Amino acid sequence: MPKSDPEKGEKVLRNRIQKAVEDAYKQGVVEGVLPDVSLPASHQVVPTKQEVHGDFASNLAMITASEAKRSPRELAGCLAKILEPNPIFHKVDVAGPGFLNFFVTTTWWQENLCTIWEAGDSYGESGAGNGRLVQVEFVSANPTGPLHVGHGRGAAVGDSLARVLKAAGFSVEREYYINDIGNQMRTLGASVYLRYLEYFGQEVEFPKEYYQGDYIRDIASGIASGEGDKYLDMTQESCLTFFIDTAVKIIASDIRKDLEEFGVRYDNWFSEKTLHESGLVDRTISELQDKGYMFEEQGALWFRATALGDEKDRVVKRSNGVLTYFASDIAYHRHKLERGYDLLVDIWGADHHGYVARVKAAIKALSYKEDKLQVLLVQLVNLLEGGKIKAMSTRAGEFVTLREVLDDVGSDAARFIFLTRRCDSHLDFDLDLARSQSQENPVYYVQYAHARLSSVFRNAGEQEISLAEPQDIDVSLLNTSEDIKLLKQLDVFPRLVADAALALEPYRVSYYLTELAGQLHGYYTRHRFITDDPDLTQARLLLADVTRRVFRKGLGLLGVSAPEKMCKRSQGTASALLSDT
RNA sequence: GCCCCCGUAGCUCAGGGGAUAGAGCACAGGAUUCCUAAUCCUGGUGUCGCAUGUUCGAAUCAUGCCGGGGGCACCA
């Protein structure tokens, strides 16, 4: 058994093939069989989509054809002849309009398994991010009520993205921005105050625009039982701060608990209030004033966003002297930028897309490059039940909370489903599907693959079979088409993670895992891992071990558990979600 | 009206210059002496919204149009 070769891995293989093709062209020129043209930079060696096209394809013949004044197929034929003897190929084909198709030897894939094994639990990680420091800010829901399902999607996307970035060699921090100041807070405090009065039997008129949810009553009665009736004698104005602070504290801590139950932990909880208290908001505004990015009109102070790519100028301070939230946002992003991150990722609801241009304008005004900030807009979630959309009215406290969904379908199913779509596409979250303990539920499909492999090792343990050192294993026994397909799919993993990180698209991981699970299940029904032949058993256990690790790692990137056994959870009650109808 | 996103199989969606456009669900049939059948196998469907253009090549890029959603407040 040859030792593993550090020169292996999918990326290396591709680069090697690309170089081989280009060298072959030069050799052809020297030998006089190919016309002397400059090799275009657009030459690419790419993985193929179909098996019949081999493992990789080159488009060199097609893109040089017009300059070379020869037919692509003819050029490809010459190249193929030169490349054919290369030992990493067992075949080089000319196909279609002039593609070169490369079939890598099975030996390469088999030996590559040892390379993967040696990477251990770090397999899938890479240095694609070069240690660059990224901050991901997500959810950041106002602490005026519990999180709803839409926030859940943002949480799943943000957290998983952070995990993927970390695996791809970025340093990552997660941040939650708490809007704990401003008009909404006054409304929140006043809402609690009125419920507090009600608690003590006072007749109050509860305005429509106040927060209607029952949780407001809970907070009020909590205050009543903890602090008694001492606020009854005070004016609303004099005790409002207390009600605001208490309500925010309770709601924020509930939000935090919900998120933790969802597997999301933050490095920083950043308070908007502190931006004002430290004077950063005022300081930033006056600096932008000095730079000429501010002007006054009709008594208000405006940020000249149109000078920097936005369609409108934006108010920073209203004529009544009150700062807008945008003023805080400018200061907040400045604060983030000054903390030295190489990249800021903001994850917002799609309804905030009008905000992107103005915040980017602010970043430019602060003399930073606008691409320091990447905004991901997460589209709305439609909750489906019984094939119908459950309408969510944000007003009047009628919404399905994240907690209800978690209690109903569990964190794993919820996270997986949130991560099966690109974030800019609308997501139909089918509760019946998420709840179902069987076939249709995509999360179990992947988890079951992991559980099956775990079960194989449990059985091996019972038979006192343990995995030998890979160098003592004959990997050439992994020679069925299912073996080779699995080996190839495993090989793709690190590149997939790196690409997902660079594209800021964590959902790619769930696609990959679903595909890998399909291959594993197919393998499982056709072949046994534990066989009568000890050598074959060792080879297959090595494959099983590596595959299992990829599942564990991949599920970890989604924040989904990788169970050793599948066990039915107690059926959640559907009625819990219908309480608002 | 202006801006952003979307339009691909009956449904939900991948693919985002490359070859005969894919997967899941749904529908029908089949598979279990053997590591978990929450699994596997077989069966077919497409005007890639429409139209021009860019080129060796367009579902993919550009422009226009049609349709759906969202955004365009001294709101957040």
XYZ file of C-alpha atoms (C1' of nucleotides) in Angstrom:
657
model
C 0.000 0.000 0.000
C 1.568 3.279 -1.046
C 1.740 6.071 1.471
C -0.645 8.924 1.006
C 0.587 11.689 -1.182
C 0.212 15.269 0.000
C 0.030 16.278 -3.648
C -3.441 14.834 -3.841
C -6.903 16.201 -3.457
C -9.384 17.451 -5.965
C -7.934 20.919 -6.393
C -4.467 19.635 -6.948
C -5.713 17.114 -9.439
C -7.531 19.759 -11.427
C -4.578 22.079 -11.493
C -2.390 19.249 -12.574
C -4.677 18.356 -15.438
C -4.968 21.962 -16.522
C -1.212 22.309 -16.608
C -0.874 19.008 -18.448
C -3.242 20.229 -21.158
C -1.414 23.494 -21.586
C 1.955 21.752 -21.629
C 0.603 19.337 -24.201
C -0.380 22.244 -26.404
C 3.090 23.742 -26.188
C 4.606 20.383 -26.943
C 2.339 20.114 -29.972
C 3.558 23.495 -31.179
C 7.178 22.419 -30.793
C 6.486 19.247 -32.677
C 4.773 21.236 -35.390
C 1.435 19.453 -35.148
C -0.362 22.430 -33.585
C -0.425 26.081 -34.751
C 1.422 28.558 -32.547
C -1.236 30.691 -30.882
C -1.365 32.269 -27.461
C -3.204 30.156 -24.920
C -6.332 31.992 -23.791
C -6.718 32.747 -20.105
C -10.241 31.405 -20.266
C -8.997 27.877 -20.515
C -10.682 25.782 -17.867
C -10.569 22.263 -16.648
C -13.909 21.574 -15.000
C -15.652 18.594 -13.458
C -18.130 17.069 -15.865
C -21.818 16.703 -15.275
C -22.217 13.312 -16.860
C -20.289 10.151 -16.254
C -19.900 9.374 -19.944
C -17.860 12.563 -20.235
C -15.284 11.313 -17.800
C -14.208 13.117 -14.655
C -12.925 16.398 -16.015
C -13.193 18.274 -19.285
C -11.112 20.913 -21.021
C -12.427 23.495 -23.480
C -9.004 24.480 -24.815
C -9.527 23.173 -28.330
C -12.765 25.101 -28.765
C -11.506 28.422 -27.532
C -8.326 28.333 -29.598
C -10.027 27.048 -32.740
C -10.880 30.376 -34.308
C -7.417 31.870 -33.845
C -5.749 28.623 -34.893
C -8.014 28.382 -37.923
C -8.452 24.681 -37.363
C -11.514 22.732 -36.311
C -11.863 22.219 -32.560
C -12.184 18.472 -32.918
C -9.001 18.276 -34.941
C -7.068 20.271 -32.326
C -8.564 18.187 -29.544
C -7.505 15.028 -31.344
C -3.871 16.147 -31.440
C -3.974 17.102 -27.757
C -5.556 13.809 -26.796
C -2.804 11.904 -28.545
C -0.152 13.781 -26.583
C -2.003 13.460 -23.254
C -3.020 9.829 -23.536
C 0.205 8.359 -22.050
C -0.096 10.436 -18.868
C -0.384 7.925 -16.007
C -3.154 9.742 -14.157
C -5.532 9.018 -17.045
C -6.803 5.722 -18.195
C -8.480 7.410 -21.123
C -8.606 10.779 -22.873
C -11.544 11.285 -25.243
C -12.501 13.862 -27.803
C -16.217 14.492 -27.588
C -19.037 16.776 -28.645
C -17.983 20.005 -30.334
C -14.346 19.526 -29.285
C -14.174 18.780 -25.584
C -11.297 16.848 -24.148
C -12.668 14.384 -21.641
C -10.368 12.980 -19.009
C -10.965 9.695 -17.258
C -8.856 9.508 -14.120
C -7.599 6.066 -13.154
C -9.469 4.264 -10.403
C -6.156 3.824 -8.603
C -5.983 7.558 -8.102
C -9.385 7.683 -6.444
C -8.680 4.645 -4.293
C -5.404 5.952 -2.987
C -6.954 9.320 -2.397
C -9.140 7.711 0.277
C -6.069 7.329 2.463
C -5.267 10.995 2.022
C -8.737 11.872 3.167
C -8.511 9.532 6.102
C -5.292 11.144 7.250
C -6.927 14.541 7.338
C -9.062 13.149 10.163
C -11.795 15.325 11.566
C -10.368 18.327 9.819
C -11.325 16.910 6.422
C -13.455 19.481 4.653
C -11.554 22.394 6.098
C -9.332 24.503 3.931
C -7.329 27.667 3.921
C -9.501 29.357 1.332
C -10.198 32.270 3.657
C -6.555 32.900 4.502
C -7.496 33.703 8.060
C -9.391 36.823 7.061
C -11.618 38.118 9.812
C -15.322 38.119 9.015
C -18.194 39.314 11.097
C -21.626 37.878 10.473
C -24.455 39.911 11.904
C -27.815 38.187 11.795
C -31.312 38.011 13.226
C -30.930 41.309 15.136
C -34.685 41.351 15.649
C -35.987 44.222 17.726
C -36.504 43.121 21.310
C -40.196 43.894 21.158
C -41.471 40.334 21.010
C -40.570 36.731 20.427
C -38.783 35.557 17.299
C -40.964 34.261 14.507
C -40.240 31.737 11.776
C -38.737 34.305 9.454
C -36.113 35.082 12.064
C -35.520 31.356 12.278
C -34.481 31.275 8.669
C -32.123 34.184 9.191
C -30.699 32.431 12.229
C -30.132 29.190 10.361
C -28.522 30.934 7.409
C -26.325 33.208 9.498
C -25.129 30.571 11.888
C -24.476 28.000 9.210
C -22.665 30.565 7.103
C -20.453 31.346 10.075
C -19.664 27.661 10.480
C -18.911 27.244 6.784
C -16.677 30.303 6.756
C -14.768 29.014 9.732
C -14.242 25.649 8.071
C -12.965 27.425 4.979
C -10.263 29.167 6.936
C -11.871 32.455 7.885
C -11.934 33.796 11.418
C -15.538 34.457 12.255
C -17.512 36.393 14.811
C -21.271 36.306 15.209
C -23.023 39.443 16.299
C -26.552 40.421 17.287
C -27.476 44.088 17.136
C -30.076 45.059 19.704
C -32.257 48.024 18.856
C -32.776 49.002 22.459
C -33.556 52.656 21.973
C -36.006 54.781 20.058
C -39.677 54.945 19.365
C -40.367 51.245 19.349
C -38.905 50.980 22.790
C -41.188 53.688 24.084
C -44.151 51.866 22.624
C -42.965 48.635 24.165
C -42.517 50.187 27.598
C -45.887 51.894 27.405
C -47.550 48.644 26.352
C -46.193 46.881 29.405
C -47.094 49.815 31.594
C -50.723 49.696 30.491
C -50.940 45.950 31.044
C -49.455 46.551 34.461
C -52.222 48.991 35.286
C -54.728 46.473 33.997
C -53.255 43.830 36.224
C -54.236 45.942 39.198
C -57.759 46.308 37.917
C -57.500 49.705 36.285
C -59.522 50.403 33.190
C -57.183 51.374 30.379
C -57.597 52.087 26.745
C -55.027 49.955 24.939
C -54.091 51.600 21.638
C -54.151 49.521 18.439
C -50.568 50.324 17.532
C -49.246 49.021 20.841
C -47.905 45.495 21.191
C -50.871 43.215 21.578
C -49.277 39.851 22.294
C -49.910 37.933 25.485
C -46.238 38.044 26.298
C -46.703 41.721 27.197
C -49.212 40.703 29.859
C -46.799 38.077 31.150
C -44.071 40.649 31.551
C -46.469 43.043 33.286
C -47.682 40.451 35.736
C -44.096 39.425 36.359
C -43.284 42.994 37.311
C -46.394 43.189 39.451
C -45.520 40.127 41.441
C -41.865 41.114 41.770
C -42.204 44.829 42.457
C -45.738 45.143 43.706
C -47.970 48.103 42.910
C -45.429 50.826 43.561
C -45.612 52.180 40.006
C -49.340 52.839 40.222
C -48.731 56.178 41.863
C -46.116 57.290 39.397
C -46.752 58.986 36.096
C -46.136 56.933 33.009
C -43.359 59.287 31.972
C -41.439 58.910 35.198
C -41.423 55.125 35.230
C -41.312 54.456 31.510
C -37.573 53.873 31.511
C -38.009 51.155 34.086
C -40.687 49.434 32.015
C -38.627 49.674 28.866
C -35.488 48.335 30.476
C -37.287 45.488 32.183
C -39.217 44.487 29.076
C -36.100 44.582 26.897
C -34.154 42.561 29.398
C -36.815 39.856 29.558
C -37.521 39.728 25.829
C -33.858 39.779 24.860
C -33.144 36.957 27.241
C -36.040 34.939 25.785
C -34.699 35.586 22.312
C -31.323 34.409 23.458
C -32.798 31.225 24.905
C -34.726 30.489 21.719
C -31.593 30.949 19.670
C -29.539 28.761 21.941
C -32.107 26.042 21.683
C -31.732 26.453 17.930
C -28.008 25.921 18.291
C -27.047 29.544 17.733
C -24.588 31.336 19.981
C -23.283 34.827 19.503
C -19.894 36.268 20.266
C -21.306 39.746 20.738
C -24.633 41.263 21.653
C -24.233 44.830 20.549
C -26.467 47.470 22.081
C -27.577 50.385 19.965
C -27.943 52.426 23.108
C -24.202 52.304 23.736
C -23.582 53.941 20.372
C -25.460 56.980 21.579
C -24.064 56.924 25.090
C -20.500 56.847 23.834
C -21.198 59.781 21.562
C -20.219 57.869 18.472
C -23.451 58.720 16.675
C -23.011 62.452 17.169
C -19.328 62.288 16.389
C -19.892 60.385 13.189
C -22.554 62.770 12.025
C -20.415 65.788 12.612
C -17.483 64.221 10.837
C -19.649 63.486 7.845
C -20.831 67.059 8.068
C -17.223 68.227 7.884
C -16.694 66.041 4.859
C -19.655 67.708 3.179
C -21.940 64.720 3.128
C -24.650 66.405 5.180
C -27.012 69.233 4.446
C -29.960 70.842 6.133
C -33.320 71.206 4.535
C -36.698 72.060 6.013
C -35.241 71.865 9.467
C -33.992 68.322 9.078
C -30.473 67.023 8.639
C -29.889 64.919 5.546
C -27.210 62.507 4.435
C -26.266 63.098 0.810
C -26.680 59.454 -0.189
C -27.347 60.300 -3.829
C -23.737 61.405 -4.183
C -22.704 57.837 -3.422
C -25.051 55.704 -5.423
C -28.320 55.739 -3.506
C -31.466 56.973 -5.218
C -32.498 59.358 -2.503
C -30.948 61.454 0.193
C -31.770 60.196 3.645
C -32.782 61.932 6.811
C -30.440 61.504 9.714
C -32.009 63.926 12.158
C -35.626 64.905 11.924
C -36.810 68.460 12.284
C -38.046 67.585 15.782
C -34.452 66.886 16.722
C -34.826 63.131 16.949
C -32.195 61.008 15.277
C -33.390 58.341 12.848
C -32.405 54.705 13.069
C -30.303 55.299 9.992
C -28.115 57.600 12.068
C -27.436 54.698 14.411
C -26.831 52.392 11.493
C -24.130 54.655 10.117
C -22.390 54.808 13.466
C -22.847 51.088 13.997
C -21.232 50.177 10.706
C -18.446 52.591 11.393
C -17.910 50.917 14.731
C -17.776 47.533 13.040
C -15.354 48.759 10.390
C -13.071 50.266 12.991
C -12.977 46.976 14.812
C -10.871 45.774 11.896
C -12.933 43.126 10.194
C -11.894 42.302 6.652
C -15.467 41.593 5.712
C -18.839 42.406 7.184
C -21.799 40.228 6.349
C -25.235 41.558 7.256
C -28.170 39.235 6.972
C -31.438 41.086 6.605
C -34.997 40.277 5.724
C -35.719 40.863 2.069
C -38.101 43.665 2.998
C -35.043 45.709 4.010
C -33.484 45.674 0.598
C -34.095 49.374 0.177
C -31.575 49.821 2.953
C -28.629 48.294 1.174
C -27.782 51.261 -1.021
C -27.943 53.784 1.791
C -25.769 51.799 4.169
C -23.243 51.192 1.415
C -23.315 54.904 0.663
C -22.569 55.577 4.314
C -19.646 53.171 4.208
C -18.219 54.985 1.213
C -18.704 58.308 2.946
C -16.648 56.942 5.829
C -13.858 56.274 3.308
C -14.182 52.500 3.255
C -14.705 50.380 0.200
C -18.310 49.411 -0.199
C -17.468 45.764 -0.804
C -16.341 45.546 2.794
C -20.017 44.947 3.392
C -21.957 42.095 1.875
C -25.651 42.058 2.541
C -27.574 38.823 2.241
C -31.272 39.319 1.866
C -33.267 36.431 3.190
C -36.641 35.968 1.555
C -39.884 35.372 3.362
C -40.965 32.043 4.727
C -44.418 30.715 3.959
C -45.599 28.304 6.588
C -47.692 25.568 5.050
C -50.005 23.253 6.859
C -52.485 20.930 5.238
C -51.289 22.306 1.923
C -52.401 25.820 2.844
C -50.405 28.875 3.695
C -50.788 29.912 7.285
C -51.192 33.632 6.999
C -49.167 35.546 9.500
C -50.341 38.860 10.692
C -47.507 40.691 12.319
C -49.879 42.974 14.098
C -52.130 41.794 16.875
C -49.612 39.207 18.061
C -50.755 36.649 15.557
C -47.678 34.945 14.320
C -46.107 31.560 14.613
C -43.074 31.871 16.803
C -39.792 30.151 16.267
C -40.263 28.441 19.596
C -43.551 26.912 18.534
C -41.931 25.551 15.402
C -39.017 24.161 17.380
C -41.333 22.473 19.865
C -43.310 21.066 16.986
C -40.752 19.827 14.484
C -37.464 20.000 16.338
C -34.345 21.997 15.698
C -32.751 19.580 13.229
C -35.666 19.471 10.816
C -36.180 23.218 11.019
C -32.554 24.057 10.381
C -32.189 21.629 7.548
C -35.284 22.896 5.776
C -34.204 26.512 6.192
C -30.939 25.579 4.515
C -32.292 23.732 1.508
C -32.855 26.836 -0.570
C -30.813 29.759 -1.662
C -31.663 32.517 0.713
C -32.980 34.844 -1.985
C -35.710 32.451 -2.981
C -39.026 32.229 -1.197
C -39.225 29.249 1.089
C -42.291 27.138 1.618
C -41.905 25.571 5.027
C -44.242 22.623 5.041
C -45.012 21.815 8.647
C -46.507 18.437 7.821
C -43.345 17.511 5.986
C -41.040 18.812 8.697
C -43.054 16.929 11.272
C -43.205 13.663 9.410
C -40.919 11.026 10.835
C -40.371 9.275 7.565
C -39.518 9.166 3.935
C -40.472 12.627 2.775
C -38.520 14.469 5.417
C -35.173 15.367 3.883
C -33.309 15.754 7.143
C -33.846 12.120 8.136
C -32.593 10.959 4.807
C -29.196 12.403 5.586
C -29.191 11.630 9.283
C -30.174 8.061 8.566
C -27.164 7.643 6.325
C -24.967 8.643 9.237
C -26.854 6.379 11.635
C -26.509 3.423 9.293
C -22.767 3.832 9.147
C -22.613 4.156 12.901
C -24.571 0.951 13.131
C -22.067 -0.770 10.896
C -19.331 0.114 13.343
C -21.418 -1.024 16.295
C -21.781 -4.376 14.603
C -18.133 -4.518 13.712
C -17.327 -3.844 17.347
C -19.553 -6.684 18.480
C -17.685 -8.991 16.140
C -14.431 -7.602 17.461
C -13.427 -6.222 14.117
C -11.564 -2.970 14.236
C -10.239 -0.777 11.514
C -6.597 -1.381 10.626
C -4.108 1.340 9.750
C -4.907 2.561 6.239
C -1.450 1.706 4.908
C -2.220 -1.940 5.699
C -5.492 -1.861 3.817
C -5.851 -2.901 0.195
C -7.931 -0.067 -1.198
C -7.810 -1.546 -4.689
C -10.622 -3.812 -3.499
C -12.902 -0.778 -3.610
C -13.524 -1.331 -7.269
C -17.267 -1.426 -7.909
C -18.942 1.484 -9.625
C -20.608 2.391 -6.308
C -17.195 2.502 -4.654
C -15.762 4.799 -7.261
C -18.748 7.118 -7.241
C -18.570 7.424 -3.488
C -14.829 8.027 -3.574
C -15.303 10.835 -6.059
C -18.091 12.444 -4.088
C -16.046 12.373 -0.883
C -13.195 14.018 -2.706
C -15.303 17.018 -3.655
C -16.161 17.952 -0.068
C -13.398 20.444 0.839
C -13.835 22.326 -2.399
C -17.564 22.417 -1.904
C -17.178 23.916 1.557
C -14.681 26.474 0.297
C -16.945 27.469 -2.590
C -19.959 27.718 -0.298
C -17.964 30.014 1.976
C -16.679 32.263 -0.785
C -20.132 32.519 -2.348
C -21.725 32.999 1.086
C -24.116 30.175 0.231
C -24.349 27.644 3.033
C -27.312 25.876 1.413
C -24.888 24.155 -0.946
C -23.829 21.927 1.913
C -27.324 20.508 2.339
C -27.489 19.678 -1.363
C -24.180 17.966 -1.213
C -25.127 15.904 1.820
C -28.416 14.834 0.300
C -26.551 13.594 -2.740
C -23.938 11.844 -0.653
C -26.689 10.202 1.394
C -28.301 8.938 -1.787
C -25.041 7.316 -2.822
C -24.500 5.806 0.580
C -27.988 4.334 0.714
C -27.502 2.871 -2.731
C -24.202 1.400 -1.677
C -25.714 0.009 1.480
C -28.407 -1.933 -0.289
C -26.016 -3.382 -2.856
C -22.984 -4.163 -0.753
C -22.146 -5.219 2.752
C -19.465 -3.474 4.735
C -18.807 -6.428 6.987
C -18.097 -9.389 4.738
C -16.595 -12.866 4.987
C -13.412 -11.576 3.413
C -11.325 -9.751 6.069
C -9.389 -7.712 3.496
C -12.525 -6.547 1.754
C -14.106 -5.760 5.108
C -11.141 -3.585 6.041
C -11.273 -1.685 2.773
C -14.996 -1.079 3.090
C -14.764 -0.086 6.735
C -12.199 2.495 5.754
C -14.630 3.847 3.205
C -17.424 3.767 5.773
C -15.324 5.569 8.334
C -14.374 8.379 6.007
C -17.937 8.709 4.714
C -19.295 8.867 8.209
C -16.865 11.611 9.098
C -17.954 13.649 6.107
C -21.578 13.320 7.195
C -20.723 14.368 10.696
C -18.691 17.307 9.522
C -21.248 18.366 6.928
C -24.199 18.130 9.282
C -22.159 20.072 11.800
C -21.777 22.861 9.247
C -25.550 23.060 9.070
C -25.920 22.914 12.824
C -27.810 19.647 12.528
C -27.036 16.692 14.773
C -25.498 13.495 13.455
C -27.248 10.743 15.420
C -25.717 7.314 15.989
C -29.198 5.840 15.938
C -32.467 7.028 14.579
C -35.095 7.113 17.250
C -38.581 8.406 16.882
C -39.248 11.484 18.899
C -42.580 11.944 20.538
C -45.010 13.322 18.042
C -45.360 17.071 18.387
C -48.849 18.368 18.568
C -50.066 20.139 15.523
C -52.709 21.935 17.503
C -50.090 23.971 19.330
C -49.536 25.886 16.133
C -53.170 26.464 15.480
C -53.816 28.343 18.660
C -54.006 31.641 16.870
C -56.668 30.661 14.382
C -43.721 55.528 -12.271
C -38.534 54.098 -10.469
C -35.342 50.180 -8.036
C -34.300 44.935 -6.371
C -35.430 39.604 -6.541
C -37.928 35.686 -8.971
C -40.178 32.934 -13.571
C -36.894 25.656 -15.284
C -41.290 18.801 -15.057
C -48.121 18.405 -12.042
C -45.803 20.712 -7.041
C -41.137 22.561 -4.357
C -36.594 23.793 -6.294
C -31.062 22.864 -8.174
C -28.050 24.185 -12.349
C -26.024 30.872 -13.362
C -21.457 30.416 -20.780
C -20.374 24.095 -22.508
C -22.263 18.392 -24.458
C -28.705 14.540 -24.508
C -31.347 20.558 -18.750
C -31.356 17.574 -13.221
C -33.166 16.177 -7.983
C -36.979 15.652 -4.290
C -42.214 15.280 -3.702
C -46.570 13.337 -5.942
C -48.286 8.947 -9.065
C -47.641 3.368 -10.462
C -45.156 -1.230 -9.881
C -41.343 -4.083 -7.535
C -37.285 -5.439 -3.645
C -36.205 -7.516 3.148
C -32.696 -15.731 4.796
C -27.837 -11.089 5.668
C -24.579 -4.393 9.083
C -31.823 -0.408 10.703
C -36.954 -0.800 4.673
C -36.695 6.551 8.084
C -33.821 2.452 2.586
C -33.302 0.768 -2.541
C -34.738 -0.342 -7.875
C -37.906 0.560 -12.311
C -41.322 3.740 -15.042
C -42.007 10.238 -18.154
C -43.105 14.691 -18.453
C -40.160 20.175 -20.351
C -41.808 26.522 -25.678
C -35.928 26.656 -19.251
C -41.988 33.267 -19.229
C -41.588 35.848 -24.540
C -38.432 38.313 -28.161
C -34.076 40.248 -30.140
C -28.813 40.508 -29.586
C -23.524 38.988 -27.987
C -20.322 33.864 -29.995
C -17.716 28.276 -31.877
C -21.717 27.489 -28.123
C -27.201 30.773 -24.242
C -31.602 27.907 -19.342
C -27.049 30.756 -18.061
C -24.716 37.085 -20.375
C -27.091 42.113 -22.500
C -31.469 44.855 -23.897
C -36.757 45.145 -24.269
C -41.463 43.141 -23.063
C -45.001 39.894 -20.093
C -46.221 37.743 -15.294
C -45.384 37.180 -9.595
C -43.251 39.183 -4.999
C -40.832 43.074 -2.334
C -38.997 48.113 -1.769
C -39.551 53.292 -2.876
C -41.999 58.178 4.436
C -38.651 63.783 8.673
C -41.468 54.554 9.619
C -38.609 50.803 11.518
